[in-house]
Amino acid sequence: MTDALELPRVHSGKVRELYDAGEGRLLMVASDRVSAFDVIMAEPIADKGRVLTAMTWFWSEEMADVVPGCFLTANPTEIEAALGGMALPAGWAGRATLVRRAEMLHLECIVRGYLAGQAYEEYEKSGTVHGMAMPAGLLLASKLDEPMFTPSTKATEGHDINIDFAAAVDLVGAEAALQARDLCLELYTRAAARCAAAGFVLADTKFELGYVDQVLNLCDEVCTPDSSRLWPADQVVPGTTPPAFDKQPLRDWLAALPWDRTPPPPPLPAEVTTAMSERYVAAYERVSGRSLSDWYGAGP
Ligand SMILES: Nc1ncnc2c1ncn2[C@@H]1O[C@H](COP(=O)(O)OP(=O)(O)OP(=O)(O)O)[C@@H](O)[C@H]1O
Ligand SMILES: [Mg+2]
């Protein structure tokens, strides 16, 4: 991915670059980078940035009647026109989205329908999830009685910290926390039903919300394999790790190595990056019913 755009870069995240596109807009560009345990791996995952962008676009359209989205266009021709005829660098078509710049809510709005990941680790230790008491007897990949809003802090450095609802209220105020909770539970329920129809369990997902003109908007990425756990529904057996279509296989592969989770990361063999790329593309295509080859830009 070249980086020759004449726009000031305002942020470089683990996966995305943000550029100031003027008039209250940002150009958000999803790279092929992958992070695990908050460390960016050295090897890119082919097609990942296009999958994240296509999938976010798909979901933002699906959810438009529930919440406004900050997403303006991912069409490269429209982006170039909106930037006054500025040409997008080679390779950016399909991974660049023009968005409204939002005042981000300082919360990671996680919703969980199943017990997995850090929530499962916490439950095993203390019987709680984000500090909230849970029924006894739950297993890894157990379905929860009701989807739970389990926010975390949005750390600018280091790891996000899982918090309960009261702590979210302390962070962003009662009104914003309640609105975020209600919106995200509705978004999760909507997305989980759509995934179920495609044969997937959306075990959990993380939304990011931000204010545009004082209204909460859906921002960042939406129900992608980076921000969600996505399991093939027919292979979910409580007590076992489902063969996920998300980052989990990479985390599991890394967890089996003697690595202390600080940079530099271990080199990823080609079979790991290839399998991951194939799973990301499959997740998009099966969930959306669309082909990645119909999305903007070209594969590697
Ligand atoms: N519409 C928007 N307006 C302003 N900021 C946004 C918008 N959409 C997404 N963002 C922010 O852009 C960044 C996207 O970068 P990326 O996803 O790579 O970050 P990250 O690695 O998850 O977190 P960090 O930025 O802390 O490294 C996030 O900080 C996200 O909150
Ligand atoms: Mg992010």
PDB file of C-alpha atoms in Angstrom, residues 106-110 112 118-119 122 126 128-134 148-154 160-174 176-178 180-181:
ATOM      1  CA  HIS A 106     -14.687   6.865  24.818  1.00  0.00           C
ATOM      2  CA  LEU A 107     -16.140   3.381  25.122  1.00  0.00           C
ATOM      3  CA  GLU A 108     -15.694   0.157  23.224  1.00  0.00           C
ATOM      4  CA  CYS A 109     -19.306  -0.987  22.942  1.00  0.00           C
ATOM      5  CA  ILE A 110     -18.974  -4.765  23.155  1.00  0.00           C
ATOM      6  CA  ARG A 112     -21.855 -10.626  23.886  1.00  0.00           C
ATOM      7  CA  GLN A 118     -11.613 -12.570  27.904  1.00  0.00           C
ATOM      8  CA  ALA A 119     -15.168 -12.814  29.237  1.00  0.00           C
ATOM      9  CA  GLU A 122     -12.907 -13.859  33.747  1.00  0.00           C
ATOM     10  CA  SER A 126     -14.435 -15.341  39.350  1.00  0.00           C
ATOM     11  CA  THR A 128     -18.398 -12.832  36.692  1.00  0.00           C
ATOM     12  CA  VAL A 129     -18.385 -11.183  33.256  1.00  0.00           C
ATOM     13  CA  HIS A 130     -17.124  -7.580  33.264  1.00  0.00           C
ATOM     14  CA  GLY A 131     -17.675  -7.647  37.019  1.00  0.00           C
ATOM     15  CA  MET A 132     -21.301  -8.746  36.691  1.00  0.00           C
ATOM     16  CA  ALA A 133     -22.413 -11.925  38.493  1.00  0.00           C
ATOM     17  CA  MET A 134     -23.350 -14.780  36.140  1.00  0.00           C
ATOM     18  CA  MET A 148     -25.103  -8.486  27.357  1.00  0.00           C
ATOM     19  CA  PHE A 149     -23.705  -5.003  26.863  1.00  0.00           C
ATOM     20  CA  THR A 150     -20.158  -5.386  28.204  1.00  0.00           C
ATOM     21  CA  PRO A 151     -18.187  -2.224  27.462  1.00  0.00           C
ATOM     22  CA  SER A 152     -14.478  -1.647  27.798  1.00  0.00           C
ATOM     23  CA  THR A 153     -12.360   1.456  27.976  1.00  0.00           C
ATOM     24  CA  LYS A 154     -10.931   2.765  24.726  1.00  0.00           C
ATOM     25  CA  ASP A 160      -8.529  -1.812  26.878  1.00  0.00           C
ATOM     26  CA  ILE A 161      -9.986  -2.649  30.288  1.00  0.00           C
ATOM     27  CA  ASN A 162     -13.296  -4.493  30.627  1.00  0.00           C
ATOM     28  CA  ILE A 163     -15.768  -2.517  32.744  1.00  0.00           C
ATOM     29  CA  ASP A 164     -19.322  -2.861  33.988  1.00  0.00           C
ATOM     30  CA  PHE A 165     -22.201  -0.567  33.122  1.00  0.00           C
ATOM     31  CA  ALA A 166     -21.742   1.644  36.199  1.00  0.00           C
ATOM     32  CA  ALA A 167     -18.145   2.327  35.189  1.00  0.00           C
ATOM     33  CA  ALA A 168     -19.332   3.181  31.657  1.00  0.00           C
ATOM     34  CA  VAL A 169     -21.731   5.709  33.188  1.00  0.00           C
ATOM     35  CA  ASP A 170     -18.826   7.226  35.129  1.00  0.00           C
ATOM     36  CA  LEU A 171     -16.825   7.500  31.906  1.00  0.00           C
ATOM     37  CA  VAL A 172     -19.337   8.978  29.454  1.00  0.00           C
ATOM     38  CA  GLY A 173     -22.360   9.951  31.569  1.00  0.00           C
ATOM     39  CA  ALA A 174     -25.670   8.174  32.132  1.00  0.00           C
ATOM     40  CA  ALA A 176     -24.739   8.448  26.577  1.00  0.00           C
ATOM     41  CA  ALA A 177     -24.132   5.096  28.294  1.00  0.00           C
ATOM     42  CA  LEU A 178     -27.835   4.194  28.253  1.00  0.00           C
ATOM     43  CA  ALA A 180     -25.128   3.330  23.605  1.00  0.00           C
ATOM     44  CA  ARG A 181     -26.318   0.230  25.451  1.00  0.00           C
TER      45      ARG A 181
END
